[in-house]
Structure formats: C-alpha cells, structure tokens
Tab-separated table of C-alpha atoms in Angstrom:
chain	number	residue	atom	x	y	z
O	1	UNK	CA	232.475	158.870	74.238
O	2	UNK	CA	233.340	162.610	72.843
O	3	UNK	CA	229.680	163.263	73.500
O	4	UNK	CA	229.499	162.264	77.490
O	5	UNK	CA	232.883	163.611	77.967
O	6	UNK	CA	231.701	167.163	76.385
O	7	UNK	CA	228.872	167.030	79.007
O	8	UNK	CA	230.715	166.031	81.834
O	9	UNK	CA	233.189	169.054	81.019
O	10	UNK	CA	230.050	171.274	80.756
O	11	UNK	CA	228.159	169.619	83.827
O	12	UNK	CA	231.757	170.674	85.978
O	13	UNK	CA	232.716	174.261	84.338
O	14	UNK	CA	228.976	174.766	86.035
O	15	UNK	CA	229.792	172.929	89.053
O	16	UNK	CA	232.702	175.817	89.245
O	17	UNK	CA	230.498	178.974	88.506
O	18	UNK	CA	227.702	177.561	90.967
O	19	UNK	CA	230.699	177.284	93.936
O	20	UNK	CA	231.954	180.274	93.356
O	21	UNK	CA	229.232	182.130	93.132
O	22	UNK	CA	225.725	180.413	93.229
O	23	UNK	CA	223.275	183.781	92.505
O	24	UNK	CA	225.321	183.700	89.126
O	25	UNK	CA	224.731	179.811	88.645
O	26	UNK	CA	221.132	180.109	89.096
O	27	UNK	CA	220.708	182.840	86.685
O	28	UNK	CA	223.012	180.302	84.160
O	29	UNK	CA	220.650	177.879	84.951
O	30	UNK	CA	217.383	180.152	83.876
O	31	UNK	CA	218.963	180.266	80.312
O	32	UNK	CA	219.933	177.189	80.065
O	33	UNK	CA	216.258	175.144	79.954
O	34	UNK	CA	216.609	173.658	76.628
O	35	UNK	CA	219.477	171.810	77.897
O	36	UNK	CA	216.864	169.062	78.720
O	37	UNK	CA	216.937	168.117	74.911
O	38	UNK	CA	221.152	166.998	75.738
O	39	UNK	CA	219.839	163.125	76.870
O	40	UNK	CA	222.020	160.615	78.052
O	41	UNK	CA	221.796	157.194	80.411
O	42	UNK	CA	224.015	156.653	83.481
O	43	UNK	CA	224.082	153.430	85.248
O	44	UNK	CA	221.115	152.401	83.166
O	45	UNK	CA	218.861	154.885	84.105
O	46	UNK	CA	218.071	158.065	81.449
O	47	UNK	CA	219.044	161.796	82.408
O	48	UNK	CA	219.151	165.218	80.589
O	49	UNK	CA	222.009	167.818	80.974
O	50	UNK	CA	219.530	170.263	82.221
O	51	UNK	CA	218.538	167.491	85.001
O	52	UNK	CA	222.202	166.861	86.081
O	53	UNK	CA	223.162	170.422	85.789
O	54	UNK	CA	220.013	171.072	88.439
O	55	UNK	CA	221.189	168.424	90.712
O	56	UNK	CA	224.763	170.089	91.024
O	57	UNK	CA	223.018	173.857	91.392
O	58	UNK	CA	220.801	171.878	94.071
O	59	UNK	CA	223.582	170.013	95.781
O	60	UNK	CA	225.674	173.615	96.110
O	61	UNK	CA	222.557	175.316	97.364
O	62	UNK	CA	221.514	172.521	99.988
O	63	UNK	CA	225.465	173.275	100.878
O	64	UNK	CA	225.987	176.919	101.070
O	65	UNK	CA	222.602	178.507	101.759
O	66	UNK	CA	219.939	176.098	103.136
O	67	UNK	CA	218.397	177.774	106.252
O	68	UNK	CA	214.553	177.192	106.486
O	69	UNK	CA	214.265	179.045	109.295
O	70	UNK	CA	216.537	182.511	108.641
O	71	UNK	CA	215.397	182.602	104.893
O	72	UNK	CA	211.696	181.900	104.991
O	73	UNK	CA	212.009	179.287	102.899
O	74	UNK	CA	208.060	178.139	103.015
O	75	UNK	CA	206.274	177.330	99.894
O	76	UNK	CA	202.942	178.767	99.152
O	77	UNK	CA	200.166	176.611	100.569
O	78	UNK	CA	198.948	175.856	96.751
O	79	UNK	CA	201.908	174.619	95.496
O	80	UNK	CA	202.398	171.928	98.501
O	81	UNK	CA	198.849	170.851	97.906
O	82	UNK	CA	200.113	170.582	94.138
O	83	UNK	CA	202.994	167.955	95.338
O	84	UNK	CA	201.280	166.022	98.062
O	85	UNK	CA	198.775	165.676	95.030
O	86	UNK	CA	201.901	164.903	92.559
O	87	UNK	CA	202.810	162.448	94.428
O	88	UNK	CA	199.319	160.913	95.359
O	89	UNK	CA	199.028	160.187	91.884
O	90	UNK	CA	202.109	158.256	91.534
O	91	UNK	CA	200.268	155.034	92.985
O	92	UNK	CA	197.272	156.147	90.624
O	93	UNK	CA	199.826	155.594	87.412
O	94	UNK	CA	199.278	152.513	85.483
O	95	UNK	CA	203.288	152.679	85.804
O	96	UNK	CA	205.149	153.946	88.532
O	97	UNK	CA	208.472	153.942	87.415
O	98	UNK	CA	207.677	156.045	84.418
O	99	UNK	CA	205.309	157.982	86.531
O	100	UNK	CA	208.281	158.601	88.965
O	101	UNK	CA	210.396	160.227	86.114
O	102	UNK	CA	207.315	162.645	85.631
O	103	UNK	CA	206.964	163.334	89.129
O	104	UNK	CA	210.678	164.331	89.901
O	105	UNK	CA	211.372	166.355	86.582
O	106	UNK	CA	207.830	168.279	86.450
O	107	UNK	CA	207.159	168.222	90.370
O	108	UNK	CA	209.898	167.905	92.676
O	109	UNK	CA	212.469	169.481	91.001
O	110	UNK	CA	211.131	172.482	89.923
O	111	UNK	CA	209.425	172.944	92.851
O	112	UNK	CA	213.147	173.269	95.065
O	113	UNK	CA	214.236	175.441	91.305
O	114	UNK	CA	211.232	177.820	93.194
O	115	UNK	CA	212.930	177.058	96.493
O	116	UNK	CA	216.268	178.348	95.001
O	117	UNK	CA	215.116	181.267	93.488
O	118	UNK	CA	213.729	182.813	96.486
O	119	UNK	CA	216.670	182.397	98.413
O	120	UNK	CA	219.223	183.543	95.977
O	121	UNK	CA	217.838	185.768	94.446
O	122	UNK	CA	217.901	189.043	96.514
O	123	UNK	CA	218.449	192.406	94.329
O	124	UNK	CA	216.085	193.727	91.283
O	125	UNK	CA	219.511	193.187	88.763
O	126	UNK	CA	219.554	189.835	90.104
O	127	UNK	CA	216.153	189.407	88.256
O	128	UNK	CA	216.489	191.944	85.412
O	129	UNK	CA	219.611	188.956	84.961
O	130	UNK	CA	217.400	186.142	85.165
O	131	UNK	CA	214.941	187.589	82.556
O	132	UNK	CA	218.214	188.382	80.477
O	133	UNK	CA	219.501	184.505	80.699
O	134	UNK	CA	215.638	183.390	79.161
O	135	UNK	CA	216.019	186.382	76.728
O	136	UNK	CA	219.079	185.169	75.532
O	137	UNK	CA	218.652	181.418	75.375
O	138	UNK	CA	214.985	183.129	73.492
O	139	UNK	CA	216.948	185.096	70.958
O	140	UNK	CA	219.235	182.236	69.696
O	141	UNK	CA	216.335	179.687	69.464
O	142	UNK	CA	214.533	182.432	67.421
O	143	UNK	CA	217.172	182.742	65.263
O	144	UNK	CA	217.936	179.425	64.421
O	145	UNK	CA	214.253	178.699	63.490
O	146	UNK	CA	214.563	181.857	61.224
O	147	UNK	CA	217.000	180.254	59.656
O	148	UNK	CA	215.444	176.752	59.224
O	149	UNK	CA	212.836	178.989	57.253
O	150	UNK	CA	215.029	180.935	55.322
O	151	UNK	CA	216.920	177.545	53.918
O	152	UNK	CA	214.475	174.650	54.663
O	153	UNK	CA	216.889	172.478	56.506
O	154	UNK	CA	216.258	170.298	59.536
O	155	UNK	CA	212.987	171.015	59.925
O	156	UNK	CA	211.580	167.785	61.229
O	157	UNK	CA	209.179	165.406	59.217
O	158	UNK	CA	206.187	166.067	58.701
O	159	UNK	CA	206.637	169.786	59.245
O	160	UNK	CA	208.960	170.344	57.057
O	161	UNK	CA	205.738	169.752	54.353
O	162	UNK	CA	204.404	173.043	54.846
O	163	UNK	CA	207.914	174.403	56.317
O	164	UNK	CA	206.688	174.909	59.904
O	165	UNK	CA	209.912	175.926	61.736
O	166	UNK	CA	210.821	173.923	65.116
O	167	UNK	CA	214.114	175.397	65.662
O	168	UNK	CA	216.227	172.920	68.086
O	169	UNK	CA	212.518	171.139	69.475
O	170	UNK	CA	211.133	168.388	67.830
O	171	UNK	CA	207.726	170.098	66.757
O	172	UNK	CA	206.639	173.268	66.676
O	173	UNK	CA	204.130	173.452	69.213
O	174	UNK	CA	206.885	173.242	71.516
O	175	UNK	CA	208.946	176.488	70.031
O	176	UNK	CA	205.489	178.672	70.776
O	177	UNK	CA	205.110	177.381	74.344
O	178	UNK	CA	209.053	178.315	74.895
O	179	UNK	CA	208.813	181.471	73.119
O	180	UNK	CA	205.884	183.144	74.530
O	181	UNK	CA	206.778	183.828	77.549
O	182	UNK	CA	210.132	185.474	76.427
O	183	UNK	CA	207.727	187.604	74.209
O	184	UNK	CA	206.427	188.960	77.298
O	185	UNK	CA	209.056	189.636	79.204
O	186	UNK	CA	210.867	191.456	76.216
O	187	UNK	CA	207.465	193.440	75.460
O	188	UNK	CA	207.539	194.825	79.205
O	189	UNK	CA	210.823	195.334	79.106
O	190	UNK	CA	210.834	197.513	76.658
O	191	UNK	CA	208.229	199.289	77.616
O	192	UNK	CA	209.782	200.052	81.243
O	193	UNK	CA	212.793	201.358	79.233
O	194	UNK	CA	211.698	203.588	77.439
O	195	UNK	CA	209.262	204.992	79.770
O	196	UNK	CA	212.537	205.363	82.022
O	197	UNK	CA	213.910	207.298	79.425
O	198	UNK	CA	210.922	209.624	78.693
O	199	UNK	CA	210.748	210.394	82.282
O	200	UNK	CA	214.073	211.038	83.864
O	201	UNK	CA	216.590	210.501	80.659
O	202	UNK	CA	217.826	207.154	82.283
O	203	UNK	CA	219.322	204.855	79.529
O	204	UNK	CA	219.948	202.106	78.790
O	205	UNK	CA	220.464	201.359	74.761
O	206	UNK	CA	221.832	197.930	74.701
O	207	UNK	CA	219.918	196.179	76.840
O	208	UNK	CA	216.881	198.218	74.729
O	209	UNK	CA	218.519	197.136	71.575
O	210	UNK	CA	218.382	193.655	72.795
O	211	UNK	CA	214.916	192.764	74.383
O	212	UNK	CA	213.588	194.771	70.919
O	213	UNK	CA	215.578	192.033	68.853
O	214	UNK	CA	214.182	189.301	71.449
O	215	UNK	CA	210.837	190.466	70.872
O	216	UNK	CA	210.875	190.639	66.882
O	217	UNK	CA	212.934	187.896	66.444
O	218	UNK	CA	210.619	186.134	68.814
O	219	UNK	CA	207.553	187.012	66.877
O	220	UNK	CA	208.675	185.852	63.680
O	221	UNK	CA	209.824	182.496	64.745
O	222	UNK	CA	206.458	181.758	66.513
O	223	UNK	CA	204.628	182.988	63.059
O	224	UNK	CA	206.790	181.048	60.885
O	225	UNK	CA	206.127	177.899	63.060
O	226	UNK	CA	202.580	178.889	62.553
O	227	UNK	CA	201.481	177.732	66.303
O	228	UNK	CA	198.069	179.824	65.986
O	229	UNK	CA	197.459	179.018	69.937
O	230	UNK	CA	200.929	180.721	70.928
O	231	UNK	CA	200.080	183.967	68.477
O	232	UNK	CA	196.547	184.293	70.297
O	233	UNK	CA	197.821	183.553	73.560
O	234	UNK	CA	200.787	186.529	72.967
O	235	UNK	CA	198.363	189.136	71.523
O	236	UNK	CA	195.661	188.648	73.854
O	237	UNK	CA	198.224	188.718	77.259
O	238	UNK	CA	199.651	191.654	75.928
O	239	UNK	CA	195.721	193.842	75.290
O	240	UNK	CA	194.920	192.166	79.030
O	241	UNK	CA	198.234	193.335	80.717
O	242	UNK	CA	198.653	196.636	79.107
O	243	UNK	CA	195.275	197.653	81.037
O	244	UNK	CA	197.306	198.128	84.011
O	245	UNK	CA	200.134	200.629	82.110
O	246	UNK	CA	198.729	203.888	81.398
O	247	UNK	CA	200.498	204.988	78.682
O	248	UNK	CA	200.608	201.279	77.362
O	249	UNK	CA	196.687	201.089	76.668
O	250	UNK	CA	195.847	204.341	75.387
O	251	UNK	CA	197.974	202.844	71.944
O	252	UNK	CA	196.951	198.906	72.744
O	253	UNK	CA	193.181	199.858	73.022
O	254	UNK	CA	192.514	201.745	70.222
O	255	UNK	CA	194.985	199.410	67.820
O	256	UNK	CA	192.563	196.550	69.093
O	257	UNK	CA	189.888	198.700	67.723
O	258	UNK	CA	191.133	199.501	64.401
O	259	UNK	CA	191.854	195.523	64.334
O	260	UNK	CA	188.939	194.440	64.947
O	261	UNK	CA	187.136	196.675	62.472
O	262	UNK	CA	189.220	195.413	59.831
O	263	UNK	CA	188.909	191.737	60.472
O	264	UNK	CA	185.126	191.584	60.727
O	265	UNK	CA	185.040	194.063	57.252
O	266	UNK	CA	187.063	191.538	55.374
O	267	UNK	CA	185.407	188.218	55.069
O	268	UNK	CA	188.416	186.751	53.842
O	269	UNK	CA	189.699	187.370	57.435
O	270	UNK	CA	186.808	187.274	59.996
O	271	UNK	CA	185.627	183.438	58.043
O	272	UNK	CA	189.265	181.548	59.067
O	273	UNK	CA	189.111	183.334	62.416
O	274	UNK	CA	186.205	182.860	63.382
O	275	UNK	CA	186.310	178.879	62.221
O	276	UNK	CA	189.568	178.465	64.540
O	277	UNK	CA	188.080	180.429	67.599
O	278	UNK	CA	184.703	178.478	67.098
O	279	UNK	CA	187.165	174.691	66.898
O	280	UNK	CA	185.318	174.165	63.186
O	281	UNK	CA	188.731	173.872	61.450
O	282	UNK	CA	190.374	170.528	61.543
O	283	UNK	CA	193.206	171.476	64.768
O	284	UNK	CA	189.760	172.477	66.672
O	285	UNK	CA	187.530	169.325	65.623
O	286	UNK	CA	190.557	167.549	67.298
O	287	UNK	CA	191.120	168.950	70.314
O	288	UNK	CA	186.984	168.704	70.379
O	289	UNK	CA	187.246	164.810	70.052
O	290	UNK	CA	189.832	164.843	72.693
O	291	UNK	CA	188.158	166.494	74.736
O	292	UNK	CA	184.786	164.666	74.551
O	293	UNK	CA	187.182	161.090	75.463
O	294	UNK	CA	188.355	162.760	78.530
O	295	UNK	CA	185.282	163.757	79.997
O	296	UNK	CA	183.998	160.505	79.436
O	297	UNK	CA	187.002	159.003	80.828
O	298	UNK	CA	186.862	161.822	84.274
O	299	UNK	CA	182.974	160.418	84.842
O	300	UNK	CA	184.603	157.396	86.069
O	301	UNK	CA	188.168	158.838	87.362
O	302	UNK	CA	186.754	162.031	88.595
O	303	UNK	CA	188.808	161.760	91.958
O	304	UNK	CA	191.948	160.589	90.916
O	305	UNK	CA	192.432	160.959	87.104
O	306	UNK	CA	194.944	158.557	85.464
O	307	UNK	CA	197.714	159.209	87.218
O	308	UNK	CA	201.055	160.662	86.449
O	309	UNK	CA	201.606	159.364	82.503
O	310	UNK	CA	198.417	157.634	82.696
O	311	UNK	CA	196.226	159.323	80.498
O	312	UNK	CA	196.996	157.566	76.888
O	313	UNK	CA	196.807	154.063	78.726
O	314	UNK	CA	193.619	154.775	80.285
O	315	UNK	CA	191.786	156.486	77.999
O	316	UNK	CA	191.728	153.879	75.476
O	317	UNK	CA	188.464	152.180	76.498
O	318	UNK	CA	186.635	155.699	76.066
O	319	UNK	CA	188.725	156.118	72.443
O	320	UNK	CA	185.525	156.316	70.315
O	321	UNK	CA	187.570	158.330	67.572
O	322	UNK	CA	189.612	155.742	65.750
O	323	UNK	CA	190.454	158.713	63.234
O	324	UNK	CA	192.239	160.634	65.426
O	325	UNK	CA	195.924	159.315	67.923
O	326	UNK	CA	195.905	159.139	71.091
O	327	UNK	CA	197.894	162.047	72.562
O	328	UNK	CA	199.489	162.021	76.298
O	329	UNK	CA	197.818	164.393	77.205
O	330	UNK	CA	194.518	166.478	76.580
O	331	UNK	CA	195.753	169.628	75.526
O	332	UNK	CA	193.619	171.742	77.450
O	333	UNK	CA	195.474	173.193	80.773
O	334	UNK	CA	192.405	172.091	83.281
O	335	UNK	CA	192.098	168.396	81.996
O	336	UNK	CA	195.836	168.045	81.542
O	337	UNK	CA	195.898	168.551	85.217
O	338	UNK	CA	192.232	166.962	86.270
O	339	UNK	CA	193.763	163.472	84.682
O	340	UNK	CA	197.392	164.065	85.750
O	341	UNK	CA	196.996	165.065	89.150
O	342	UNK	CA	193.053	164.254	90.445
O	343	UNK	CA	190.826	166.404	91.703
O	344	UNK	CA	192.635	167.636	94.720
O	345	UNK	CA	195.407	168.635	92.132
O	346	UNK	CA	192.758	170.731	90.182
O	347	UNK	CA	191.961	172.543	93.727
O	348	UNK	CA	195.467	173.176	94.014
O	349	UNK	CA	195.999	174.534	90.768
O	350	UNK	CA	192.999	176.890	91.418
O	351	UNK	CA	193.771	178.292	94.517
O	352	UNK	CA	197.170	178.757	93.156
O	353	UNK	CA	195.923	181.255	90.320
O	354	UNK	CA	193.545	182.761	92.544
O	355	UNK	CA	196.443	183.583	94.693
O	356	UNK	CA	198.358	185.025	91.898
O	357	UNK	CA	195.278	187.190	90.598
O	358	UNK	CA	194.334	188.207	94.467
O	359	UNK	CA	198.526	189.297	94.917
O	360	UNK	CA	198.942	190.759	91.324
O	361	UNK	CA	195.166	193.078	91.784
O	362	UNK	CA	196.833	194.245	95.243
O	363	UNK	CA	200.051	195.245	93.887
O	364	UNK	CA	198.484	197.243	91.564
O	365	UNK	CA	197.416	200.030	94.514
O	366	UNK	CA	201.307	200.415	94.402
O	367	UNK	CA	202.992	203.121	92.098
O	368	UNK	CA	203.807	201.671	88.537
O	369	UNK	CA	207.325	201.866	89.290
O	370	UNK	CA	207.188	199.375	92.009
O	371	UNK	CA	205.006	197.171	89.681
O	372	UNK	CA	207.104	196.648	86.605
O	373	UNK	CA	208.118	192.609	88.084
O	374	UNK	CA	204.440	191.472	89.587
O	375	UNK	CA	203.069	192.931	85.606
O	376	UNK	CA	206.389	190.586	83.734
O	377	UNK	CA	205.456	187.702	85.735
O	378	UNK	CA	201.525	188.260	85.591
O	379	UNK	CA	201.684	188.633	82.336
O	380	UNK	CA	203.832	185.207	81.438
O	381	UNK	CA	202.240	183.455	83.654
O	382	UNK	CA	198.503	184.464	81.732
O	383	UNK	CA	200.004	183.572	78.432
O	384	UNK	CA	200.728	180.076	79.443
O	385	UNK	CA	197.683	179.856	80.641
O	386	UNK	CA	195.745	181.227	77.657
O	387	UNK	CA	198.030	178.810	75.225
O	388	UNK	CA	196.905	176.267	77.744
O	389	UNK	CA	193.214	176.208	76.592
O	390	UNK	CA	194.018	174.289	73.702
O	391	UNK	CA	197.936	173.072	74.421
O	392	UNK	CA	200.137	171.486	77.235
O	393	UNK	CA	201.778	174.374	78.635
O	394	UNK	CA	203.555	173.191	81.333
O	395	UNK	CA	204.750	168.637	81.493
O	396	UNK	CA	207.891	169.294	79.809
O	397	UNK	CA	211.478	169.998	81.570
O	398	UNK	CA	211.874	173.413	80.370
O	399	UNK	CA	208.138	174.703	80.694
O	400	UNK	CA	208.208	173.382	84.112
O	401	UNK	CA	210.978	174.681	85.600
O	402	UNK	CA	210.184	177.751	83.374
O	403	UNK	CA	206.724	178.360	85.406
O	404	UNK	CA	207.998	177.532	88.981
O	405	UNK	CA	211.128	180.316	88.530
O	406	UNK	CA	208.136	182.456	87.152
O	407	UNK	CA	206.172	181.817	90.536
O	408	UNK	CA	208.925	182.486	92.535
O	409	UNK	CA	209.688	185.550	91.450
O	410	UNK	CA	206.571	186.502	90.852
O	411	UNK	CA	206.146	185.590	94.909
O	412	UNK	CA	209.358	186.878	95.846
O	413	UNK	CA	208.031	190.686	94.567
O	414	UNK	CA	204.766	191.010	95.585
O	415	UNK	CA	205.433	189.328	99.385
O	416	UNK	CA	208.540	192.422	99.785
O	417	UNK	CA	207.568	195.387	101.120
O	418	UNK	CA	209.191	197.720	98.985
O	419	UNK	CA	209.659	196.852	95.073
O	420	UNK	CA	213.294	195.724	93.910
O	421	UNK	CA	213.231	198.138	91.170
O	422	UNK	CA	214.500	201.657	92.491
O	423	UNK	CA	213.509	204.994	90.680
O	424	UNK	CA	211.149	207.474	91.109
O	425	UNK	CA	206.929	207.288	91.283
O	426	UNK	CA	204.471	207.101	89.086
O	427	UNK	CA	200.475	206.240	88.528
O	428	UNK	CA	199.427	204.146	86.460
C-alpha cells in the first residue's frame, strides 16, 4: 500500500507542475524515462509510472494547448506511415492483447510525446532544458552503476559473474542503449561551450562542469558494463559527427589515426577486434544464428512480419539452433522492424532516415552557430542506429519515447527558419 500511495503522490505533485506550467512538465518528463521500471496493476490491467505520468502530461496538453490548426501540429509523413503500419500489425500478432500493450507504449504514445514536444517547446533554453533533464537522469544512472562496480552489490545474476554493471536496468545491454545518447549530447555540449568561450568570452562553468561529469561518468559506466556495441556505436558517432565541426575534426581525425596505427601494430589488440567486428567471437556467432532464423522466417512473412510481439512465437518452426534462446527480438535495427512492423513499416522507417539525412545535409549550408541542435540530434539519433546493427535500440518505454522527443526536436530545428540558439556566426 506505501508503495501505490508513494506513486500516486508522485503521479499528482506532476499533475501540479504540468497545470501550472506544462513547458516545465514536459521537460520533467524528458528526465524522467526510467520511471517505466516503477510497475504497478490498476483494475487488473499492468501500468508503469512513466506511462501514467504521460497520460496526465497528455491529458493537460489535449486541455491547454491542442490546436491542430494554429500550431502545425502535422506529423512527418514517415512517421504516420510508421503507425498506420504499427497498427496494421496488431491483427498480424499471434496475440493482440499483448500486441496492443506494444503498440500504445512504443507507437502511440510516443508518437503524441513528439506531438507535445513540438508544441511546447518554443525557445532554444527550452531545449538546452530538455537535454539537461536526460543529462541529469544520465548522470545519476552513471553513478549508481559506478558504484555497483566499485562494491559488487546488486548487480543482477548472471552479470554479476564477471561484474558487468546494470545500474537500476535489469541487464546491461539496456544501460548502453540509455547512456549513449546522453554521451552525445554531453560531448556536443561541451564542445559548443567552450567554443562559445574561445570566441566571444561567453560562460558558462556549471553547466560546463556538468555535461563534462555526464560525459565521463557516462563513459565509464558503459565500459564497466562492458556493452562493446554501445562503446563502438559512441566512438564511431562521435569521428562521423565531428566532420561537420571544424575545429572538432582537425583533433578527432588525426586521434583516429594515431588509433588506428596502434591497434593494427599490436596483435594483442587488432586479433579481439577484429574477431568482434568480423561476428567470430561467441556474442557475434549469436547474433549470426539469429539472424540466419529470421531471414528464413521473412521468406515466408516478407509482407507482414510477425506482428507486434510476434517474433519469438513465430520463429520457432525456423529455430534450427537449439544451442542458442530464442530472443524477442533480432537484435539488428532493420529485422527488429521488418518482423515487428512488415514491410511497409521498413519503408517507413527508411524514408524516415532519409528525411533526417536529406534535413540534417541542408542545415549544414547554415552557419555552425545555427547548427549546434540539428548536429545533437543527428548525432543521437546515428548512435542508436549504429548500436542498432547488432542490438534493439528502440521497443522499450524509455528508448522509445527517448527517439520520438529526439525527432521532434530534431524536426522542430531544422523546419524554423532561423536557429533557436542566438549568438554570433561562424563556418564550419
């Protein structure tokens, strides 16, 4: 009883902020993902505190600021083929009702969380707020799993074998896909300080201080939970990104030089790396057997795919590798969404990152300045997809509704005519 009343008191003290002032709520909200690990069942039917806290943000909204028409509410073409495909595939699903759950916490939800965003949010400290909210909610997770590796408690079995951290998640896997995209955001942050202090003496030490301890804090808790994906997916974004920040790649590209020299001069370092990039190691030889079931389960599902939560019912006749479990889902970003969500849902997701890539490669004509948002967002929204290749980057709560406020900021940036961050020009 202690427990539901302590959310109920939590699920109102939000109710309050998000009447009072709803831009403040929804910037709350963006720190508050992890929330969807708080589960609890009402009237027979399960919920999360991040789910009920969304539904009283969403209720406020639909309330106080719902105007299709005056704010321009309209989704981006990709993302309503991505529903109407969502929700295709709930009559694909071997079970509806559990694909339902999937459908409104990964799909319809998050999709009016990108609805929200774009109408709330309307001033650049509005969204140097909502990267602070992930930043912080980042930082503490970081430090907790620093300190499940400092003392060895409550690290979940079987990790806590070879003392992988998970901080508050259940396996570590999931701390990596949480934790790289704060690592970006902090990295770019930091830079855009201090190159706002080596131009016009702007500063700005605390909020420095803090995306620095964000991003090394960060770093170590994704090492420590040894999630190799997440620290390839975090060094590789960064080298990609910093292409498009002058000063940025004349230190990235010559470090990734000197890197690379070393690792293919030391065996003891070029062998293991190139046995993970190559999938020879045993993580790789799994994901390969995976893989190889899914194809063979696409051949005959190549329209629809499983279905919403389909994929470990109907991919048992093509199991052919007793050795290895059945997982829920492929771990590879295009067949997680090939079997979840069809072919049509594929398309969708497609054009989607075309769209992205064709807005983010026109923004950059713009003066770095006006840039600093669209090369954040690019950049998360590349290391999910790199840690995608081998994990499932976006069906969970958080990750979801993670990518969709990414989107629609992302969105909300590079459709304004002038950038939301004010100060003076410069090239890139």
């Amino acid at each position: 009883m202690l427990y539901l009343f302590l959310l109920f008191i939590c699920v109102l003290l939000f109710g309050i902020i998000a009447w009072k002032d709803i831009q403040q709520a929804t910037i709350l909200f963006f720190g508050l993902l992890p929330t969807y690990l708080l589960r609890i069942t009402i009237f027979g039917l399960p919920t999360t505190l991040l789910e009920m806290l969304f539904w009283v943000l969403f209720l406020i909204w639909f309330i106080q600021r719902f105007e299709w028409k005056k704010q321009k509410l309209l989704l981006p073409v990709p993302l309503i083929i991505l529903f109407l495909a969502a929700s295709i595939s709930l009559f694909v699903a071997p079970n509806i009702f559990t694909a339902l759950g999937i459908w409104k916490s990964y799909f319809l939800e998050p999709i009016i969380f990108f609805l929200i965003i774009r109408s709330v949010i309307q001033k650049s400290e509005n969204i140097s707020y909502l990267f602070i909210s992930f930043g912080v909610s980042a930082l503490f997770i970081s430090l907790f799993g620093i300190v499940q590796f400092l003392t060895g408690l409550s690290i979940p079995i079987p990790w806590d074998v070879e003392r992988r951290i998970t901080s508050i998640f259940p396996y570590p896997n999931a701390l990596g896909l949480f934790i790289g995209p704060a690592l970006m955001i902090s990295f770019f942050e930091s830079t855009r300080l201090i190159k706002q202090f080596l131009q016009n003496g702007q500063k700005s030490i605390w909020l420095f201080c803090f995306w620095i301890s964000v991003f090394i804090f960060g770093s170590m808790a994704i090492f420590f939970s040894k999630t190799e994906a997440a620290w390839g997916a975090v060094v590789g974004t960064i080298l990609f990104s910093s292409w498009f920040i002058r000063d940025l790649r004349k230190i990235t590209i010559p470090f990734a030089i000197i890197c690379a020299i070393v690792l293919l001069s030391l065996p003891a370092l070029h062998v293991p790396f190139f046995q993970k990039i190559t999938f020879q190691d045993y993580s790789g030889t799994v994901r390969l057997k995976q893989w190889e079931e899914t194809v063979e389960l696409l051949k005959n599902h190549w329209l629809f795919g499983a279905g919403l939560s389909g994929y470990p019912t109907k991919v048992i006749p093509y199991h052919t590798h007793p050795e290895i479990e059945i997982f829920q889902y492929p771990h590879n970003i295009i067949l997680n969404i090939w079997t979840e969500l069809g072919l049509v849902g594929l398309a969708a997701f497609i054009l989607l990152m075309a769209q992205v890539l064709a807005l983010f490669i026109e923004s950059t004509k713009y003066p770095l300045q006006e840039r600093w948002i669209s090369i954040i967002c690019f950049s998360v929204l590349l290391e999910i997809m790199i840690h995608g290749l081998v994990d499932v980057p976006y069906f969970k709560n958080d990750l979801a509704m993670l990518t969709m406020g990414i989107l629609a900021i992302f969105y909300l940036n590079t459709k304004q005519k002038h950038s939301f961050i004010d100060g003076s020009t410069e090239t890139s």
